Coordinates of N, CA, C and O in Angstrom, one line a residue:
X1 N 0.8 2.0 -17.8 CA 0.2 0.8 -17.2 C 1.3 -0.1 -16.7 O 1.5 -0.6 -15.6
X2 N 2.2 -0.2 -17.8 CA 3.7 -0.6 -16.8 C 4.1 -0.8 -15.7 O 4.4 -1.8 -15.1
X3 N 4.2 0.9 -15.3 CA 4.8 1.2 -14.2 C 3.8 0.7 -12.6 O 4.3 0.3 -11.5
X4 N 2.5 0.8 -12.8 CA 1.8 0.1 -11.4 C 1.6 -1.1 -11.8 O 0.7 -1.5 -11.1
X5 N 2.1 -2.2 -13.0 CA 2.3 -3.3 -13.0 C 4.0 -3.5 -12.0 O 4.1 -4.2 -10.9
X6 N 5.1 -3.0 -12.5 CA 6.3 -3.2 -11.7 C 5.9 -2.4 -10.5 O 5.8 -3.3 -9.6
X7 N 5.7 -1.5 -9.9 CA 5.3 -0.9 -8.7 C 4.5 -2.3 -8.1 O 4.9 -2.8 -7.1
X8 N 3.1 -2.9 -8.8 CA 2.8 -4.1 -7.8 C 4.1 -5.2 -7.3 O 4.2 -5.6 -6.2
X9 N 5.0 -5.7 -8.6 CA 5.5 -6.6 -7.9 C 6.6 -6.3 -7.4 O 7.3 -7.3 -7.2
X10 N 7.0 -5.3 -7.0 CA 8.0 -4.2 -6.1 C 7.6 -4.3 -4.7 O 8.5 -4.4 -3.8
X11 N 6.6 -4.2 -4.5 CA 5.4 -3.6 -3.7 C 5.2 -5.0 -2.9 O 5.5 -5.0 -1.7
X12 N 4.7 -5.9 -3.4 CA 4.2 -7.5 -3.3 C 5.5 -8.3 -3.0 O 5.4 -9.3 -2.2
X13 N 6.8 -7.9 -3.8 CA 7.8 -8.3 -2.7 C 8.8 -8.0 -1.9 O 9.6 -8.7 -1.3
X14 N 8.7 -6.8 -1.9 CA 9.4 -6.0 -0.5 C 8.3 -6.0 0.5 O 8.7 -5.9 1.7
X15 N 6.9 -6.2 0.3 CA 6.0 -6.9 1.7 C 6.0 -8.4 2.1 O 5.4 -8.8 3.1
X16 N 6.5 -9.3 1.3 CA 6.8 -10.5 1.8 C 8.2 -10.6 2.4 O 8.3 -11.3 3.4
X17 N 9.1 -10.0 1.8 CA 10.3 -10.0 2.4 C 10.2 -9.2 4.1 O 11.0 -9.5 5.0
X18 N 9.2 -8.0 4.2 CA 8.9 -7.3 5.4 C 8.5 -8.5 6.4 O 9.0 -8.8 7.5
X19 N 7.8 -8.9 5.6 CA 6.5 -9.9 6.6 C 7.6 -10.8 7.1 O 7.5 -11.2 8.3
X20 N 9.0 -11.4 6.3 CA 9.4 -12.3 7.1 C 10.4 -12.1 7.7 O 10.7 -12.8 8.7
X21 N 11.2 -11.1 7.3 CA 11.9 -10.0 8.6 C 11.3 -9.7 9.6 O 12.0 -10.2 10.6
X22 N 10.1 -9.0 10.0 CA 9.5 -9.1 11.1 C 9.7 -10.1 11.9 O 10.2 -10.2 13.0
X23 N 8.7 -11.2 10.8 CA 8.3 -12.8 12.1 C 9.7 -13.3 12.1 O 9.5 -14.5 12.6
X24 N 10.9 -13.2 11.8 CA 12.1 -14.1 11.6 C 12.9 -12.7 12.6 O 12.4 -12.3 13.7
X25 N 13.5 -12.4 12.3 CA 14.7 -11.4 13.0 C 14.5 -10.4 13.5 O 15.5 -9.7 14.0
X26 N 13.3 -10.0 13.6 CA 12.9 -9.0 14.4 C 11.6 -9.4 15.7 O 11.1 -8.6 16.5
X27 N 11.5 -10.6 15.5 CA 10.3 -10.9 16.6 C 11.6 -10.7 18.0 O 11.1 -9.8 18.7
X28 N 12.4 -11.1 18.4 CA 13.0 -10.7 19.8 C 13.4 -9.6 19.8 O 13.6 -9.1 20.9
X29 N 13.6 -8.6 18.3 CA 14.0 -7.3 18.6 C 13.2 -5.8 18.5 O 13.6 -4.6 18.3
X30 N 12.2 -6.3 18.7 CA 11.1 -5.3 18.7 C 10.0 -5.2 19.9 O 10.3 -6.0 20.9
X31 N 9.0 -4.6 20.1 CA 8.1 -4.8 21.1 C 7.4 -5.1 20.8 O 7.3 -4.5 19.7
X32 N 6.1 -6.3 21.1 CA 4.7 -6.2 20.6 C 4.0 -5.5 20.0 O 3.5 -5.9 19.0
X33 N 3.9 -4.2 20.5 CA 3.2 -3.5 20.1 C 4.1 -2.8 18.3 O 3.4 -2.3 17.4
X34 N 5.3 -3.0 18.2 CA 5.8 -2.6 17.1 C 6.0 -3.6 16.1 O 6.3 -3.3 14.9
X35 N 5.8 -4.9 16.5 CA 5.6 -6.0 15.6 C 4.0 -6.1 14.8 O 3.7 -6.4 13.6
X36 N 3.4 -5.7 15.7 CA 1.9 -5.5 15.2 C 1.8 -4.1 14.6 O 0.8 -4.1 13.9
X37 N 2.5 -2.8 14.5 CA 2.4 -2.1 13.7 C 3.2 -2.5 12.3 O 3.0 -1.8 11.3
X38 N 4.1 -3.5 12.0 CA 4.2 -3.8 11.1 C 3.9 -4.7 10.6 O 4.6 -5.0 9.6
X39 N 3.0 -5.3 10.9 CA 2.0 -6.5 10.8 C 1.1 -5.9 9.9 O 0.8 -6.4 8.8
X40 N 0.5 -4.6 10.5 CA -0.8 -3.8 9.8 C 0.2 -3.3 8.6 O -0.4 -3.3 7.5
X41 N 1.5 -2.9 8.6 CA 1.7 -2.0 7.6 C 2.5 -2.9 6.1 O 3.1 -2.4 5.2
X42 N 2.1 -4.2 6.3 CA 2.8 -5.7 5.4 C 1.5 -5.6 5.0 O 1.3 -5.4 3.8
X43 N 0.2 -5.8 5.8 CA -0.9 -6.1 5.1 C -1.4 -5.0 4.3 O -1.7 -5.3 3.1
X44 N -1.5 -4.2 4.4 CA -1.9 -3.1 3.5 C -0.7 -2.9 2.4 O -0.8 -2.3 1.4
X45 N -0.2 -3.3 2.7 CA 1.2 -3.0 1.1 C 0.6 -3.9 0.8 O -0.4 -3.6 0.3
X46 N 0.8 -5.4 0.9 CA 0.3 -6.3 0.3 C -1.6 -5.8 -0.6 O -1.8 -5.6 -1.8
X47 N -2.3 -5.7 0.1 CA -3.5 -5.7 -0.5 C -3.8 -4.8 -1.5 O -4.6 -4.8 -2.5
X48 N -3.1 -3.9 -1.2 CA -2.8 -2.6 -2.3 C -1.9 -2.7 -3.5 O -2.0 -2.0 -4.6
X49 N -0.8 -3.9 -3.2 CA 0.0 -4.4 -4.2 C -1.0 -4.9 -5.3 O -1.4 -4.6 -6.4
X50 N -1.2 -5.8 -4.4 CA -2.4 -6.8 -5.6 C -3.5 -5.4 -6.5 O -3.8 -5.4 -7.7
X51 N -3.8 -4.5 -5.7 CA -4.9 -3.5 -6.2 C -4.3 -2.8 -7.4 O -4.9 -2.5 -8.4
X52 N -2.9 -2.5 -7.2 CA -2.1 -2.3 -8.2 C -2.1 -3.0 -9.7 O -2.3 -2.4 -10.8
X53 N -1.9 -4.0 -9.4 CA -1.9 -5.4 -10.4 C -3.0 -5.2 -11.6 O -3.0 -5.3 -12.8
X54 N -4.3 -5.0 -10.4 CA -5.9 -5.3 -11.3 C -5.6 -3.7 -11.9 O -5.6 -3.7 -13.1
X55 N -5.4 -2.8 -11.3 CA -5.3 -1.5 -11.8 C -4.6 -1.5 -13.3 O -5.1 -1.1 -14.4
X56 N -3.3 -2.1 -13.0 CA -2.7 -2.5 -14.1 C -3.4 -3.2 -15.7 O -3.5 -2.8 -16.9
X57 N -3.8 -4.2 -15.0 CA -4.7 -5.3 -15.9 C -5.7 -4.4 -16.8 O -5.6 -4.4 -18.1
X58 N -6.7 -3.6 -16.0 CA -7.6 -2.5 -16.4 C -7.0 -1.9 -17.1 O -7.6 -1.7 -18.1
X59 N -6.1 -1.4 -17.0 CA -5.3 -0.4 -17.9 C -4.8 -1.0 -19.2 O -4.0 -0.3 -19.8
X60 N -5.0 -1.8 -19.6 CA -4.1 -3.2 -20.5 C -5.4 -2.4 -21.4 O -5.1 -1.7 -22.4
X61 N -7.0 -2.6 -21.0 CA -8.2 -2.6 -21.8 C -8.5 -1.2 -22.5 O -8.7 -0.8 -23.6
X62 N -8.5 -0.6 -20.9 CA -8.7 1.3 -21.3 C -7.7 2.0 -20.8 O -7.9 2.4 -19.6
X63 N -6.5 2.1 -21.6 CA -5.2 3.0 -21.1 C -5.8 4.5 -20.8 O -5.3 5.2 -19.9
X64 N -6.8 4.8 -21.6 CA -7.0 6.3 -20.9 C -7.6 6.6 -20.3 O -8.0 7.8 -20.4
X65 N -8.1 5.7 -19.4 CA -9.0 5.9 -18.4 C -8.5 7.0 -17.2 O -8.5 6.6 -16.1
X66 N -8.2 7.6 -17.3 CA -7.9 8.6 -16.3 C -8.1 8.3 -14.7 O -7.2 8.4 -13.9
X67 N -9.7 7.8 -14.4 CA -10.2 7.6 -13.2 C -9.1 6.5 -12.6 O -8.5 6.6 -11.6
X68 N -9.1 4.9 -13.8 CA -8.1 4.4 -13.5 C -6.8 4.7 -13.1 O -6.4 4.4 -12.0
X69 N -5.9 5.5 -13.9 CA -4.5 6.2 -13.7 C -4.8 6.5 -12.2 O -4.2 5.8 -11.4
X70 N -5.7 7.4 -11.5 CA -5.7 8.0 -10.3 C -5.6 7.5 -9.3 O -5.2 8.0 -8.2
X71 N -6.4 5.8 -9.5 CA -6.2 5.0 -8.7 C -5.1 4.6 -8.8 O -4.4 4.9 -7.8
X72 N -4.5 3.8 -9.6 CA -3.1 3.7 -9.5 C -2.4 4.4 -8.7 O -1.5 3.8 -8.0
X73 N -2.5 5.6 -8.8 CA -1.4 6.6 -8.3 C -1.8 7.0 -6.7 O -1.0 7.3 -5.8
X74 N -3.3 7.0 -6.6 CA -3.7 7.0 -5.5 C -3.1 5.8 -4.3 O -2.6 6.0 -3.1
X75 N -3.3 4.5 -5.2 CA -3.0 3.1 -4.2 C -1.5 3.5 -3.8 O -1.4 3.4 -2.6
X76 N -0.1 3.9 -4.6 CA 1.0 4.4 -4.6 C 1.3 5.0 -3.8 O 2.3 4.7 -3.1
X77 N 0.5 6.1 -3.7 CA 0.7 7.1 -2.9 C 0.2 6.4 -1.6 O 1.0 6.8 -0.7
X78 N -0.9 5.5 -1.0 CA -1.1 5.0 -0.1 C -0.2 4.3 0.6 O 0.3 4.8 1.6
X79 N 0.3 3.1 0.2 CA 1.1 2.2 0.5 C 2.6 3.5 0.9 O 3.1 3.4 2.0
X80 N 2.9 4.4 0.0 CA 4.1 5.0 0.9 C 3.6 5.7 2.4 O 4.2 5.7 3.5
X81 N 2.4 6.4 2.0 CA 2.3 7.2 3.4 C 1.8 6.3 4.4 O 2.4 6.5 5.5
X82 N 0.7 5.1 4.4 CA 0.0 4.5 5.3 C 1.4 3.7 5.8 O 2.1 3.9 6.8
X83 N 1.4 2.5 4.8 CA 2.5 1.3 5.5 C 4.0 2.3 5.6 O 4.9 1.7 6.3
X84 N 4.4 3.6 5.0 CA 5.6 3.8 5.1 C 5.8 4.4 6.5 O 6.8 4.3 7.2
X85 N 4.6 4.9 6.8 CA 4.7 5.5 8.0 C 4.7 4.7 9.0 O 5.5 4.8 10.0
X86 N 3.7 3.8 8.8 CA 3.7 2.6 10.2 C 5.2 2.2 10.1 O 5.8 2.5 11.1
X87 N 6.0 1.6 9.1 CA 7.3 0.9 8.9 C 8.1 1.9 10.0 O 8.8 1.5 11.0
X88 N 8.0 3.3 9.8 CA 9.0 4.3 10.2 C 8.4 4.2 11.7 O 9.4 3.8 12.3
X89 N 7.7 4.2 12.3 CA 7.2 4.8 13.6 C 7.4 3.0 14.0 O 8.2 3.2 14.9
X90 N 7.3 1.8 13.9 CA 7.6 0.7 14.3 C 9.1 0.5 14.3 O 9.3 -0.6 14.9
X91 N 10.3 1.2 14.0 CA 11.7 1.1 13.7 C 11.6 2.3 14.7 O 12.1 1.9 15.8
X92 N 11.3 3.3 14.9 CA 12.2 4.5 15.3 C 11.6 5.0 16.5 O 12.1 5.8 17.3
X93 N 10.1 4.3 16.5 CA 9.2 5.1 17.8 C 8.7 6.1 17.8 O 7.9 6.4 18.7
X94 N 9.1 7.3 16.7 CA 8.9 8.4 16.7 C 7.5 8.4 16.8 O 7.0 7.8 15.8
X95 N 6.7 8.7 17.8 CA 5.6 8.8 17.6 C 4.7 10.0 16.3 O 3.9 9.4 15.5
X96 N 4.7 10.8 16.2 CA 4.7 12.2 15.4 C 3.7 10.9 13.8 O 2.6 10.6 13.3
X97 N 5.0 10.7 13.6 CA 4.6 9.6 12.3 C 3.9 8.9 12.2 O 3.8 8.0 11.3
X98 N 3.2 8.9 13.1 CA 1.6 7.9 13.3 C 0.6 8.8 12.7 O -0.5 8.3 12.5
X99 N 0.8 10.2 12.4 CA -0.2 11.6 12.3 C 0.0 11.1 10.3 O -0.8 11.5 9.5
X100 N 0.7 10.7 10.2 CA 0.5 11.1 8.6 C -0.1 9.6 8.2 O -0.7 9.6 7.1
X101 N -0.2 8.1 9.0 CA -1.0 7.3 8.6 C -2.3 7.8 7.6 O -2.6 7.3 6.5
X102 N -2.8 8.3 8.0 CA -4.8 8.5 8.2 C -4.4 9.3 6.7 O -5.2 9.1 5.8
X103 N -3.1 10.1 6.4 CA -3.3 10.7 5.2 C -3.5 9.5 4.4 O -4.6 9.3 3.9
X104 N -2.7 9.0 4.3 CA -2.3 7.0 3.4 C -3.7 6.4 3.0 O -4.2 6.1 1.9
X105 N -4.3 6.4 4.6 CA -5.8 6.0 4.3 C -6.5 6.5 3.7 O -7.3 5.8 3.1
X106 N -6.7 7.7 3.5 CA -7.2 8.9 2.6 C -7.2 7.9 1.1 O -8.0 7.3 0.5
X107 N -5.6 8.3 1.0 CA -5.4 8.4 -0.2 C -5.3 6.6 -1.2 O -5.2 6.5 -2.4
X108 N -5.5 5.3 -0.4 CA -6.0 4.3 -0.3 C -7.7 4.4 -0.7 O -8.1 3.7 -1.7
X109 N -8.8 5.3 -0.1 CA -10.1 5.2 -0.4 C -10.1 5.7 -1.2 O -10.6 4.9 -1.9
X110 N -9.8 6.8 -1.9 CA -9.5 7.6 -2.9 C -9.2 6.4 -4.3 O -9.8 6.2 -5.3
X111 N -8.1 5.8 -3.9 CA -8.0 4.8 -4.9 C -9.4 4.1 -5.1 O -10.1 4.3 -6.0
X112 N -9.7 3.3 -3.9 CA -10.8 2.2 -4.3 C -12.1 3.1 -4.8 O -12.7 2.4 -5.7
X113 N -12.5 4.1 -4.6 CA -13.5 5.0 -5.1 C -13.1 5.2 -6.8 O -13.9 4.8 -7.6
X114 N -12.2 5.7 -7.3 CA -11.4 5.9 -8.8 C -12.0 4.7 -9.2 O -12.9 4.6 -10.0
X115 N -11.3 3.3 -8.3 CA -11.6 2.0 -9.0 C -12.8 1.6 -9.6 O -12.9 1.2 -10.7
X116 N -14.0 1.8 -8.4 CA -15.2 1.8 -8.8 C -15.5 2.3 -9.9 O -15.7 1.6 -10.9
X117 N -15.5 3.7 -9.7 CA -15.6 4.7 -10.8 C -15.3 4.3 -11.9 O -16.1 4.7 -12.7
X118 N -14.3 3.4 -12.2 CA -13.8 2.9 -13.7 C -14.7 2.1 -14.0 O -14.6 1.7 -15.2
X119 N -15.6 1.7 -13.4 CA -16.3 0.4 -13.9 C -17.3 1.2 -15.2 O -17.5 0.4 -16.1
X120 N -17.7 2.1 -15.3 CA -18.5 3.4 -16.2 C -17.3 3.0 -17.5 O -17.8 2.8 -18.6
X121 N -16.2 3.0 -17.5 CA -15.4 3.1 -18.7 C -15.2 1.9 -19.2 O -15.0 1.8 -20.4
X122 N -15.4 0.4 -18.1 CA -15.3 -1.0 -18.8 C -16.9 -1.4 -18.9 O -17.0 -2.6 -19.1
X123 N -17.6 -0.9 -18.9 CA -18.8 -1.4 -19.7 C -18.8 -1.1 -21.2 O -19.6 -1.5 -22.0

């Protein structure tokens, strides 16, 4: 439970430090359109940070929740593929790297479905 406790605040401030790199030093050196892909890819680290956190918290109650763990690892795995990918394709243009987003999102619903799912183990 630790570890997606430090993974959230890992997570939660390397996307605020994103968020103000962007709007600070990178607003004249990017395009619109690549400012706003890292716009979307700050907000989903962020939201998933925090998802992290509660993941964590839950885990404090029922460490063996498994369903929990998956979410964890699921949100994890999100935030690298979803926002890692937008981060890379907003820096480099490669377009290609826009194709592994949708995995990210995948594995983001996957989390929030586990999470639900946990609610069966905190009653």
């Amino acid at each position: 439970m630790g570890i997606f406790l430090a993974l959230a605040g890992l997570l939660g401030g390397l996307g605020v430090g994103m968020g103000a790199f962007a709007a600070h030093a990178l607003r004249t050196q990017l395009s619109e359109g690549s400012l706003h892909l890292l716009e979307t890819a700050v907000r989903y680290q962020m939201v998933h940070a925090l998802a992290l956190g509660l993941v964590a918290l839950l885990l404090v109650r029922v460490p063996s929740s498994a369903v929990l763990w998956a979410a964890g690892w699921a949100f994890g795995l999100g935030v690298l593929l979803f926002s890692g990918s937008l981060y890379a394709l907003a820096f480099t243009g490669i377009r290609w790297l826009g194709a592994i987003t949708p995995v990210g999102g995948v594995a983001f619903l996957i989390g929030w479905a586990c999470l639900a799912l946990s609610a069966r183990s905190l009653s």
